[in-house]
Amino acid sequence: MRIAVIGGGISGLVAAYRLGRSLGESADITVIDSRDRLGGVLRTSEIGGEPVDLGAEAFVGRRPEVPDLLRELGIADQLVHPAGLRPLIWSGGRTHPLPERTLMGIPSDARGVEGLVDAETLVRIATEPDRPLDWRPGADTDVFSLVAERFGAQTVARSVDPLLGGVYAGSARSIGVRAALPTLAAALDRGATSLTAAVSAALPPPSDAPVFGALRDGYGTLIRALTDRTAATTVRDTAVTGLRRVPGGWAVDPIGTFHAVVLATPAPVTARLLIDIAPAAAAAAGAVELSSSALVALELPKDTALPPNSGVLVATGEPLRAKAFTLSSRKWPHLSARDTALVRVSFGRFGDDSVLGLSDAELIDAATADLATVTGLPIARRSAIVQRWPGGLAQYAPGHTERVAEIEAALAGFDDLAVAGAYLHGVGVPACVAAASSAAAHIATAETAAPA
């Protein structure tokens, strides 16, 4: 049984691994990727002779998918957790503590953002429960429209946008409530009488469990383990130019014919490949926009007096070019033991790619200068790496859940075709692992049920 997995990122590799585990030697699996390497937007390089992640560095630790996968692959000893330090927010030319008891930066009361927003905004938040809330169950809107109307635009710029920018490389104006904040949408649907009440109802219960996890030697360890444990042929540096139904399966141009296919590709590529097969799914996938970003990893002297925080998030409207700083040597105990200090500086938000036009040298200089501004330190850079991610993150705009439902409904009649990827049910690695596992199970169930 020949199966093509188109896309060699984490979604494609997990799908191939799961298919191999389910079907065993009866499956001949081929993973195809247009890049010259596997891993997609997960990439581990080296700085100062040590591994450093140049894409995502962490995952939500309270979800089980990644820890379970690490145990399956025999690399559970790679799992590490952060030191428990909190980030800062850079706003108004200085740092502020990250507000507590918020939902993606949306405060549950005015006290949480004291010192970050002005007195007028604090009053607006405090009195919000007294104003009628107009919310229709099942409705969706962008996060900005909801939060700015109830809590003021300053709350969005200084508390919400910094967090959304880190997760989606987007902003409250480009992200929808229902897809990005499903617990908040559910609370509103249940009849919450105010945004304050909805946020309080949507907050997760207190827990001592680590919020995030990471891999000691970077995501490259996971990519290698998946590749090694999957008896699949890999085809790199090859873009799939077409997907056509043929007797007995699918023609994957220019590779060959297969009995089944998993599309673990970005939304625009998925749309292009499905246009003649499932036009409704193609239209829905084509409506998902992507955001580009860049990351600069800075190696600094060990004795650099970085703040005792996990990072610094930048509010909207600040004159800095960077959007966030991860003080990796502070955030992760295993990195603090190294002989040098490590800081990751992120650039790029949806709708504003101007800074991404800078050369690598200009990006490194901007990262160094902005880090000096937010820390108040002279930065003695030892070395640096630039990684660009064009179209790296899907934007979960208003209506996103409906678009995903349209894709899945349009493909429901295909037993030999499935989709996976970060544009479906979450941009994080755990969500990608879950979607890829579901896609593999769909194909495996159909293949094992098919008559010999």
PDB file of C-alpha atoms in Angstrom, residues 165-452:
ATOM      1  CA  GLY A 165       2.054  38.626  18.406  1.00  0.00           C
ATOM      2  CA  GLY A 166       4.092  35.885  20.003  1.00  0.00           C
ATOM      3  CA  VAL A 167       1.645  33.074  19.253  1.00  0.00           C
ATOM      4  CA  TYR A 168       0.443  34.033  15.762  1.00  0.00           C
ATOM      5  CA  ALA A 169       2.853  36.730  14.544  1.00  0.00           C
ATOM      6  CA  GLY A 170      -0.393  38.650  14.220  1.00  0.00           C
ATOM      7  CA  SER A 171      -2.431  41.167  16.152  1.00  0.00           C
ATOM      8  CA  ALA A 172      -5.829  41.457  17.752  1.00  0.00           C
ATOM      9  CA  ARG A 173      -7.111  42.918  14.480  1.00  0.00           C
ATOM     10  CA  SER A 174      -6.156  39.805  12.479  1.00  0.00           C
ATOM     11  CA  ILE A 175      -7.177  37.094  14.959  1.00  0.00           C
ATOM     12  CA  GLY A 176     -10.723  35.877  15.621  1.00  0.00           C
ATOM     13  CA  VAL A 177     -12.172  35.258  19.065  1.00  0.00           C
ATOM     14  CA  ARG A 178     -13.726  31.868  18.352  1.00  0.00           C
ATOM     15  CA  ALA A 179     -10.632  30.143  16.939  1.00  0.00           C
ATOM     16  CA  ALA A 180      -7.950  31.719  19.137  1.00  0.00           C
ATOM     17  CA  LEU A 181      -9.950  31.944  22.387  1.00  0.00           C
ATOM     18  CA  PRO A 182     -12.492  29.108  22.239  1.00  0.00           C
ATOM     19  CA  THR A 183     -13.127  29.060  26.003  1.00  0.00           C
ATOM     20  CA  LEU A 184     -13.957  32.765  25.906  1.00  0.00           C
ATOM     21  CA  ALA A 185     -16.332  32.272  22.976  1.00  0.00           C
ATOM     22  CA  ALA A 186     -17.981  29.390  24.832  1.00  0.00           C
ATOM     23  CA  ALA A 187     -18.468  31.539  27.948  1.00  0.00           C
ATOM     24  CA  LEU A 188     -20.034  34.287  25.848  1.00  0.00           C
ATOM     25  CA  ASP A 189     -22.260  31.748  24.099  1.00  0.00           C
ATOM     26  CA  ARG A 190     -23.447  30.479  27.485  1.00  0.00           C
ATOM     27  CA  GLY A 191     -24.768  33.934  28.279  1.00  0.00           C
ATOM     28  CA  ALA A 192     -22.012  35.746  30.161  1.00  0.00           C
ATOM     29  CA  THR A 193     -23.398  39.189  30.937  1.00  0.00           C
ATOM     30  CA  SER A 194     -20.063  40.987  30.509  1.00  0.00           C
ATOM     31  CA  LEU A 195     -16.611  40.445  29.073  1.00  0.00           C
ATOM     32  CA  THR A 196     -15.292  40.526  32.631  1.00  0.00           C
ATOM     33  CA  ALA A 197     -17.535  37.605  33.566  1.00  0.00           C
ATOM     34  CA  ALA A 198     -16.671  35.709  30.383  1.00  0.00           C
ATOM     35  CA  VAL A 199     -12.908  36.032  30.948  1.00  0.00           C
ATOM     36  CA  SER A 200     -13.255  34.890  34.569  1.00  0.00           C
ATOM     37  CA  ALA A 201     -15.268  31.859  33.448  1.00  0.00           C
ATOM     38  CA  ALA A 202     -12.807  31.032  30.659  1.00  0.00           C
ATOM     39  CA  LEU A 203      -9.616  31.159  32.724  1.00  0.00           C
ATOM     40  CA  PRO A 204      -8.074  27.727  33.313  1.00  0.00           C
ATOM     41  CA  PRO A 205      -8.181  26.474  36.893  1.00  0.00           C
ATOM     42  CA  PRO A 206      -5.066  27.110  38.978  1.00  0.00           C
ATOM     43  CA  SER A 207      -2.408  24.455  38.485  1.00  0.00           C
ATOM     44  CA  ASP A 208       1.143  23.788  39.625  1.00  0.00           C
ATOM     45  CA  ALA A 209       1.916  22.004  36.364  1.00  0.00           C
ATOM     46  CA  PRO A 210       4.479  23.773  34.124  1.00  0.00           C
ATOM     47  CA  VAL A 211       2.792  25.881  31.480  1.00  0.00           C
ATOM     48  CA  PHE A 212       5.471  25.149  28.864  1.00  0.00           C
ATOM     49  CA  GLY A 213       7.940  22.465  27.927  1.00  0.00           C
ATOM     50  CA  ALA A 214      10.846  22.186  25.516  1.00  0.00           C
ATOM     51  CA  LEU A 215      13.511  19.761  24.326  1.00  0.00           C
ATOM     52  CA  ARG A 216      16.930  19.986  25.933  1.00  0.00           C
ATOM     53  CA  ASP A 217      18.755  19.713  22.605  1.00  0.00           C
ATOM     54  CA  GLY A 218      16.101  21.431  20.508  1.00  0.00           C
ATOM     55  CA  TYR A 219      13.294  20.293  18.250  1.00  0.00           C
ATOM     56  CA  GLY A 220      15.875  18.806  15.894  1.00  0.00           C
ATOM     57  CA  THR A 221      16.054  15.876  18.312  1.00  0.00           C
ATOM     58  CA  LEU A 222      12.354  15.169  17.769  1.00  0.00           C
ATOM     59  CA  ILE A 223      12.643  15.576  13.995  1.00  0.00           C
ATOM     60  CA  ARG A 224      15.543  13.112  13.876  1.00  0.00           C
ATOM     61  CA  ALA A 225      13.754  10.613  16.106  1.00  0.00           C
ATOM     62  CA  LEU A 226      10.615  10.695  13.949  1.00  0.00           C
ATOM     63  CA  THR A 227      12.686  10.303  10.789  1.00  0.00           C
ATOM     64  CA  ASP A 228      14.696   7.418  12.223  1.00  0.00           C
ATOM     65  CA  ARG A 229      11.644   5.575  13.579  1.00  0.00           C
ATOM     66  CA  THR A 230       9.610   5.939  10.387  1.00  0.00           C
ATOM     67  CA  ALA A 231      10.436   3.491   7.628  1.00  0.00           C
ATOM     68  CA  ALA A 232       9.636   6.051   4.968  1.00  0.00           C
ATOM     69  CA  THR A 233      11.327   7.177   1.791  1.00  0.00           C
ATOM     70  CA  THR A 234      12.008  10.909   1.849  1.00  0.00           C
ATOM     71  CA  VAL A 235      12.027  13.087  -1.246  1.00  0.00           C
ATOM     72  CA  ARG A 236      13.416  16.574  -0.633  1.00  0.00           C
ATOM     73  CA  ASP A 237      13.908  19.666  -2.767  1.00  0.00           C
ATOM     74  CA  THR A 238      10.821  18.640  -4.744  1.00  0.00           C
ATOM     75  CA  ALA A 239       7.576  20.610  -4.912  1.00  0.00           C
ATOM     76  CA  VAL A 240       4.417  18.663  -5.663  1.00  0.00           C
ATOM     77  CA  THR A 241       2.923  20.345  -8.706  1.00  0.00           C
ATOM     78  CA  GLY A 242      -0.354  18.481  -8.961  1.00  0.00           C
ATOM     79  CA  LEU A 243      -2.660  15.943  -7.369  1.00  0.00           C
ATOM     80  CA  ARG A 244      -5.047  13.968  -9.590  1.00  0.00           C
ATOM     81  CA  ARG A 245      -7.476  11.116  -9.083  1.00  0.00           C
ATOM     82  CA  VAL A 246      -6.455   8.020 -11.082  1.00  0.00           C
ATOM     83  CA  PRO A 247      -7.744   4.436 -11.006  1.00  0.00           C
ATOM     84  CA  GLY A 248      -6.813   2.921  -7.664  1.00  0.00           C
ATOM     85  CA  GLY A 249      -5.640   6.118  -6.031  1.00  0.00           C
ATOM     86  CA  TRP A 250      -3.799   9.353  -6.754  1.00  0.00           C
ATOM     87  CA  ALA A 251      -1.200  10.694  -9.137  1.00  0.00           C
ATOM     88  CA  VAL A 252       1.198  12.925  -7.207  1.00  0.00           C
ATOM     89  CA  ASP A 253       3.107  14.948  -9.779  1.00  0.00           C
ATOM     90  CA  PRO A 254       6.015  14.620 -10.370  1.00  0.00           C
ATOM     91  CA  ILE A 255       6.611  11.695  -7.969  1.00  0.00           C
ATOM     92  CA  GLY A 256       4.264   8.891  -9.023  1.00  0.00           C
ATOM     93  CA  THR A 257       1.038   7.133  -8.084  1.00  0.00           C
ATOM     94  CA  PHE A 258      -0.138   6.268  -4.584  1.00  0.00           C
ATOM     95  CA  HIS A 259      -3.106   4.543  -2.990  1.00  0.00           C
ATOM     96  CA  ALA A 260      -3.590   7.276  -0.379  1.00  0.00           C
ATOM     97  CA  VAL A 261      -2.351  10.793   0.370  1.00  0.00           C
ATOM     98  CA  VAL A 262      -1.930  12.977   3.444  1.00  0.00           C
ATOM     99  CA  LEU A 263      -1.638  16.695   2.695  1.00  0.00           C
ATOM    100  CA  ALA A 264       0.486  18.133   5.496  1.00  0.00           C
ATOM    101  CA  THR A 265       1.089  21.371   3.662  1.00  0.00           C
ATOM    102  CA  PRO A 266       0.467  25.076   4.390  1.00  0.00           C
ATOM    103  CA  ALA A 267      -3.030  26.314   3.607  1.00  0.00           C
ATOM    104  CA  PRO A 268      -2.182  27.966   0.245  1.00  0.00           C
ATOM    105  CA  VAL A 269      -0.428  24.822  -1.012  1.00  0.00           C
ATOM    106  CA  THR A 270      -3.328  22.662   0.173  1.00  0.00           C
ATOM    107  CA  ALA A 271      -5.742  24.975  -1.666  1.00  0.00           C
ATOM    108  CA  ARG A 272      -3.737  24.706  -4.891  1.00  0.00           C
ATOM    109  CA  LEU A 273      -3.575  20.907  -4.772  1.00  0.00           C
ATOM    110  CA  LEU A 274      -7.293  20.500  -3.978  1.00  0.00           C
ATOM    111  CA  ILE A 275      -8.681  22.981  -6.501  1.00  0.00           C
ATOM    112  CA  ASP A 276      -9.882  20.325  -8.983  1.00  0.00           C
ATOM    113  CA  ILE A 277     -10.566  17.595  -6.414  1.00  0.00           C
ATOM    114  CA  ALA A 278     -12.555  19.396  -3.732  1.00  0.00           C
ATOM    115  CA  PRO A 279     -13.240  23.005  -4.807  1.00  0.00           C
ATOM    116  CA  ALA A 280     -15.087  23.893  -1.592  1.00  0.00           C
ATOM    117  CA  ALA A 281     -12.162  22.710   0.542  1.00  0.00           C
ATOM    118  CA  ALA A 282      -9.732  24.556  -1.719  1.00  0.00           C
ATOM    119  CA  ALA A 283     -11.692  27.799  -1.398  1.00  0.00           C
ATOM    120  CA  ALA A 284     -11.812  27.537   2.387  1.00  0.00           C
ATOM    121  CA  ALA A 285      -8.103  26.724   2.674  1.00  0.00           C
ATOM    122  CA  GLY A 286      -7.250  29.510   0.243  1.00  0.00           C
ATOM    123  CA  ALA A 287      -8.979  32.018   2.508  1.00  0.00           C
ATOM    124  CA  VAL A 288      -6.480  31.352   5.326  1.00  0.00           C
ATOM    125  CA  GLU A 289      -3.831  34.064   5.264  1.00  0.00           C
ATOM    126  CA  LEU A 290      -0.250  33.655   6.431  1.00  0.00           C
ATOM    127  CA  SER A 291       2.078  35.882   8.413  1.00  0.00           C
ATOM    128  CA  SER A 292       5.838  36.152   7.933  1.00  0.00           C
ATOM    129  CA  SER A 293       8.431  36.617  10.641  1.00  0.00           C
ATOM    130  CA  ALA A 294      12.140  36.517  11.352  1.00  0.00           C
ATOM    131  CA  LEU A 295      14.203  35.497  14.349  1.00  0.00           C
ATOM    132  CA  VAL A 296      17.670  36.589  15.435  1.00  0.00           C
ATOM    133  CA  ALA A 297      19.534  34.421  17.948  1.00  0.00           C
ATOM    134  CA  LEU A 298      22.167  36.424  19.820  1.00  0.00           C
ATOM    135  CA  GLU A 299      25.094  34.850  21.661  1.00  0.00           C
ATOM    136  CA  LEU A 300      26.280  37.148  24.471  1.00  0.00           C
ATOM    137  CA  PRO A 301      28.971  36.935  27.150  1.00  0.00           C
ATOM    138  CA  LYS A 302      28.005  34.730  30.090  1.00  0.00           C
ATOM    139  CA  ASP A 303      28.149  37.659  32.532  1.00  0.00           C
ATOM    140  CA  THR A 304      25.654  39.846  30.613  1.00  0.00           C
ATOM    141  CA  ALA A 305      23.342  41.181  33.348  1.00  0.00           C
ATOM    142  CA  LEU A 306      20.044  40.245  31.707  1.00  0.00           C
ATOM    143  CA  PRO A 307      16.869  40.967  33.718  1.00  0.00           C
ATOM    144  CA  PRO A 308      15.613  38.102  35.942  1.00  0.00           C
ATOM    145  CA  ASN A 309      12.680  37.479  33.609  1.00  0.00           C
ATOM    146  CA  SER A 310      11.809  34.997  30.874  1.00  0.00           C
ATOM    147  CA  GLY A 311      11.485  37.670  28.204  1.00  0.00           C
ATOM    148  CA  VAL A 312      10.165  41.040  27.118  1.00  0.00           C
ATOM    149  CA  LEU A 313       7.040  41.458  24.943  1.00  0.00           C
ATOM    150  CA  VAL A 314       6.619  44.698  23.026  1.00  0.00           C
ATOM    151  CA  ALA A 315       3.332  46.613  23.010  1.00  0.00           C
ATOM    152  CA  THR A 316       1.821  47.811  19.736  1.00  0.00           C
ATOM    153  CA  GLY A 317       2.867  51.303  18.689  1.00  0.00           C
ATOM    154  CA  GLU A 318       6.291  51.303  20.307  1.00  0.00           C
ATOM    155  CA  PRO A 319       9.216  52.635  18.210  1.00  0.00           C
ATOM    156  CA  LEU A 320      11.191  49.386  18.611  1.00  0.00           C
ATOM    157  CA  ARG A 321      11.542  47.220  15.537  1.00  0.00           C
ATOM    158  CA  ALA A 322      11.488  43.907  17.429  1.00  0.00           C
ATOM    159  CA  LYS A 323       8.197  42.497  18.730  1.00  0.00           C
ATOM    160  CA  ALA A 324       9.571  40.221  21.459  1.00  0.00           C
ATOM    161  CA  PHE A 325      12.718  39.081  23.254  1.00  0.00           C
ATOM    162  CA  THR A 326      13.131  35.653  24.795  1.00  0.00           C
ATOM    163  CA  LEU A 327      15.819  35.762  27.470  1.00  0.00           C
ATOM    164  CA  SER A 328      16.544  32.098  26.884  1.00  0.00           C
ATOM    165  CA  SER A 329      19.381  31.841  29.404  1.00  0.00           C
ATOM    166  CA  ARG A 330      17.016  33.108  32.079  1.00  0.00           C
ATOM    167  CA  LYS A 331      13.939  31.217  30.925  1.00  0.00           C
ATOM    168  CA  TRP A 332      15.461  27.736  30.650  1.00  0.00           C
ATOM    169  CA  PRO A 333      17.660  26.255  33.400  1.00  0.00           C
ATOM    170  CA  HIS A 334      19.466  23.951  30.967  1.00  0.00           C
ATOM    171  CA  LEU A 335      20.518  26.971  28.899  1.00  0.00           C
ATOM    172  CA  SER A 336      21.663  28.958  31.928  1.00  0.00           C
ATOM    173  CA  ALA A 337      24.359  26.338  32.489  1.00  0.00           C
ATOM    174  CA  ARG A 338      26.067  27.167  29.190  1.00  0.00           C
ATOM    175  CA  ASP A 339      29.242  29.217  28.918  1.00  0.00           C
ATOM    176  CA  THR A 340      27.455  31.999  27.042  1.00  0.00           C
ATOM    177  CA  ALA A 341      24.111  33.817  27.334  1.00  0.00           C
ATOM    178  CA  LEU A 342      21.419  33.340  24.686  1.00  0.00           C
ATOM    179  CA  VAL A 343      18.664  35.759  23.633  1.00  0.00           C
ATOM    180  CA  ARG A 344      16.144  35.222  20.831  1.00  0.00           C
ATOM    181  CA  VAL A 345      14.736  38.370  19.192  1.00  0.00           C
ATOM    182  CA  SER A 346      11.557  38.128  17.091  1.00  0.00           C
ATOM    183  CA  PHE A 347      10.421  40.400  14.253  1.00  0.00           C
ATOM    184  CA  GLY A 348       7.319  40.642  12.075  1.00  0.00           C
ATOM    185  CA  ARG A 349       3.576  40.991  12.556  1.00  0.00           C
ATOM    186  CA  PHE A 350       0.781  40.254  10.112  1.00  0.00           C
ATOM    187  CA  GLY A 351       0.176  43.252   7.866  1.00  0.00           C
ATOM    188  CA  ASP A 352       3.547  44.855   8.632  1.00  0.00           C
ATOM    189  CA  ASP A 353       6.461  43.165   6.919  1.00  0.00           C
ATOM    190  CA  SER A 354       8.538  46.338   6.554  1.00  0.00           C
ATOM    191  CA  VAL A 355      11.228  45.251   8.984  1.00  0.00           C
ATOM    192  CA  LEU A 356      11.578  41.913   7.181  1.00  0.00           C
ATOM    193  CA  GLY A 357      13.025  43.786   4.201  1.00  0.00           C
ATOM    194  CA  LEU A 358      16.165  44.478   6.209  1.00  0.00           C
ATOM    195  CA  SER A 359      19.305  42.550   5.377  1.00  0.00           C
ATOM    196  CA  ASP A 360      20.582  39.936   7.822  1.00  0.00           C
ATOM    197  CA  ALA A 361      23.227  42.356   9.073  1.00  0.00           C
ATOM    198  CA  GLU A 362      20.587  45.060   9.575  1.00  0.00           C
ATOM    199  CA  LEU A 363      18.317  42.648  11.452  1.00  0.00           C
ATOM    200  CA  ILE A 364      21.172  41.649  13.750  1.00  0.00           C
ATOM    201  CA  ASP A 365      21.999  45.299  14.421  1.00  0.00           C
ATOM    202  CA  ALA A 366      18.318  46.064  15.078  1.00  0.00           C
ATOM    203  CA  ALA A 367      18.046  43.110  17.472  1.00  0.00           C
ATOM    204  CA  THR A 368      21.152  44.226  19.342  1.00  0.00           C
ATOM    205  CA  ALA A 369      20.072  47.868  19.568  1.00  0.00           C
ATOM    206  CA  ASP A 370      16.513  47.039  20.666  1.00  0.00           C
ATOM    207  CA  LEU A 371      17.793  44.601  23.293  1.00  0.00           C
ATOM    208  CA  ALA A 372      20.054  47.337  24.650  1.00  0.00           C
ATOM    209  CA  THR A 373      17.034  49.666  24.834  1.00  0.00           C
ATOM    210  CA  VAL A 374      14.728  47.330  26.756  1.00  0.00           C
ATOM    211  CA  THR A 375      17.416  46.062  29.150  1.00  0.00           C
ATOM    212  CA  GLY A 376      19.313  49.327  29.600  1.00  0.00           C
ATOM    213  CA  LEU A 377      22.530  47.379  29.044  1.00  0.00           C
ATOM    214  CA  PRO A 378      25.417  47.755  26.617  1.00  0.00           C
ATOM    215  CA  ILE A 379      25.214  44.593  24.504  1.00  0.00           C
ATOM    216  CA  ALA A 380      28.542  42.961  23.616  1.00  0.00           C
ATOM    217  CA  ARG A 381      27.433  40.582  20.893  1.00  0.00           C
ATOM    218  CA  ARG A 382      29.621  37.513  20.334  1.00  0.00           C
ATOM    219  CA  SER A 383      27.781  35.967  17.387  1.00  0.00           C
ATOM    220  CA  ALA A 384      24.322  35.864  15.823  1.00  0.00           C
ATOM    221  CA  ILE A 385      22.125  33.805  13.480  1.00  0.00           C
ATOM    222  CA  VAL A 386      19.176  35.024  11.396  1.00  0.00           C
ATOM    223  CA  GLN A 387      16.285  32.760  10.427  1.00  0.00           C
ATOM    224  CA  ARG A 388      13.474  34.036   8.201  1.00  0.00           C
ATOM    225  CA  TRP A 389      10.045  32.410   8.093  1.00  0.00           C
ATOM    226  CA  PRO A 390       8.113  33.675   5.040  1.00  0.00           C
ATOM    227  CA  GLY A 391       4.481  32.641   5.377  1.00  0.00           C
ATOM    228  CA  GLY A 392       5.353  30.715   8.508  1.00  0.00           C
ATOM    229  CA  LEU A 393       2.188  31.152  10.588  1.00  0.00           C
ATOM    230  CA  ALA A 394      -1.503  30.880   9.706  1.00  0.00           C
ATOM    231  CA  GLN A 395      -3.771  33.705  10.834  1.00  0.00           C
ATOM    232  CA  TYR A 396      -6.839  32.459  12.688  1.00  0.00           C
ATOM    233  CA  ALA A 397      -9.101  35.238  11.472  1.00  0.00           C
ATOM    234  CA  PRO A 398     -12.811  35.589  12.306  1.00  0.00           C
ATOM    235  CA  GLY A 399     -14.703  32.711  10.710  1.00  0.00           C
ATOM    236  CA  HIS A 400     -11.709  30.385  10.909  1.00  0.00           C
ATOM    237  CA  THR A 401     -13.588  27.577  12.616  1.00  0.00           C
ATOM    238  CA  GLU A 402     -16.193  27.662   9.857  1.00  0.00           C
ATOM    239  CA  ARG A 403     -13.492  27.506   7.195  1.00  0.00           C
ATOM    240  CA  VAL A 404     -11.906  24.475   8.849  1.00  0.00           C
ATOM    241  CA  ALA A 405     -15.320  22.817   9.128  1.00  0.00           C
ATOM    242  CA  GLU A 406     -15.866  23.424   5.398  1.00  0.00           C
ATOM    243  CA  ILE A 407     -12.521  21.796   4.579  1.00  0.00           C
ATOM    244  CA  GLU A 408     -13.238  18.752   6.692  1.00  0.00           C
ATOM    245  CA  ALA A 409     -16.811  18.397   5.426  1.00  0.00           C
ATOM    246  CA  ALA A 410     -15.675  18.616   1.800  1.00  0.00           C
ATOM    247  CA  LEU A 411     -13.093  15.878   2.359  1.00  0.00           C
ATOM    248  CA  ALA A 412     -15.273  13.623   4.501  1.00  0.00           C
ATOM    249  CA  GLY A 413     -16.171  11.437   1.538  1.00  0.00           C
ATOM    250  CA  PHE A 414     -12.529  10.566   0.770  1.00  0.00           C
ATOM    251  CA  ASP A 415     -11.210   7.480   2.564  1.00  0.00           C
ATOM    252  CA  ASP A 416      -7.822   7.823   0.905  1.00  0.00           C
ATOM    253  CA  LEU A 417      -7.169  11.551   1.392  1.00  0.00           C
ATOM    254  CA  ALA A 418      -6.618  13.507   4.610  1.00  0.00           C
ATOM    255  CA  VAL A 419      -5.231  16.882   5.674  1.00  0.00           C
ATOM    256  CA  ALA A 420      -3.063  18.008   8.562  1.00  0.00           C
ATOM    257  CA  GLY A 421      -1.232  21.193   9.463  1.00  0.00           C
ATOM    258  CA  ALA A 422      -0.980  24.254  11.657  1.00  0.00           C
ATOM    259  CA  TYR A 423      -3.819  26.053   9.846  1.00  0.00           C
ATOM    260  CA  LEU A 424      -6.473  23.634  11.129  1.00  0.00           C
ATOM    261  CA  HIS A 425      -6.912  23.305  14.891  1.00  0.00           C
ATOM    262  CA  GLY A 426      -3.999  25.229  16.394  1.00  0.00           C
ATOM    263  CA  VAL A 427      -0.599  26.611  15.433  1.00  0.00           C
ATOM    264  CA  GLY A 428       1.280  25.001  18.327  1.00  0.00           C
ATOM    265  CA  VAL A 429       3.212  21.751  18.070  1.00  0.00           C
ATOM    266  CA  PRO A 430       0.762  19.780  20.275  1.00  0.00           C
ATOM    267  CA  ALA A 431      -2.153  20.762  18.025  1.00  0.00           C
ATOM    268  CA  CYS A 432      -0.135  19.796  14.940  1.00  0.00           C
ATOM    269  CA  VAL A 433       0.680  16.403  16.463  1.00  0.00           C
ATOM    270  CA  ALA A 434      -2.991  15.843  17.248  1.00  0.00           C
ATOM    271  CA  ALA A 435      -4.190  16.807  13.753  1.00  0.00           C
ATOM    272  CA  ALA A 436      -1.516  14.674  12.101  1.00  0.00           C
ATOM    273  CA  SER A 437      -2.427  11.686  14.275  1.00  0.00           C
ATOM    274  CA  SER A 438      -6.081  12.077  13.293  1.00  0.00           C
ATOM    275  CA  ALA A 439      -5.184  12.264   9.597  1.00  0.00           C
ATOM    276  CA  ALA A 440      -3.059   9.122   9.862  1.00  0.00           C
ATOM    277  CA  ALA A 441      -5.811   7.282  11.731  1.00  0.00           C
ATOM    278  CA  HIS A 442      -8.297   8.216   9.005  1.00  0.00           C
ATOM    279  CA  ILE A 443      -6.088   6.736   6.289  1.00  0.00           C
ATOM    280  CA  ALA A 444      -5.059   3.693   8.332  1.00  0.00           C
ATOM    281  CA  THR A 445      -8.650   2.829   9.221  1.00  0.00           C
ATOM    282  CA  ALA A 446      -9.694   2.954   5.585  1.00  0.00           C
ATOM    283  CA  GLU A 447      -6.696   0.899   4.435  1.00  0.00           C
ATOM    284  CA  THR A 448      -7.141  -1.840   7.030  1.00  0.00           C
ATOM    285  CA  ALA A 449     -10.875  -2.037   6.248  1.00  0.00           C
ATOM    286  CA  ALA A 450     -10.348  -2.250   2.476  1.00  0.00           C
ATOM    287  CA  PRO A 451     -10.872  -5.698   0.914  1.00  0.00           C
ATOM    288  CA  ALA A 452      -7.699  -7.524  -0.096  1.00  0.00           C
TER     289      ALA A 452
END
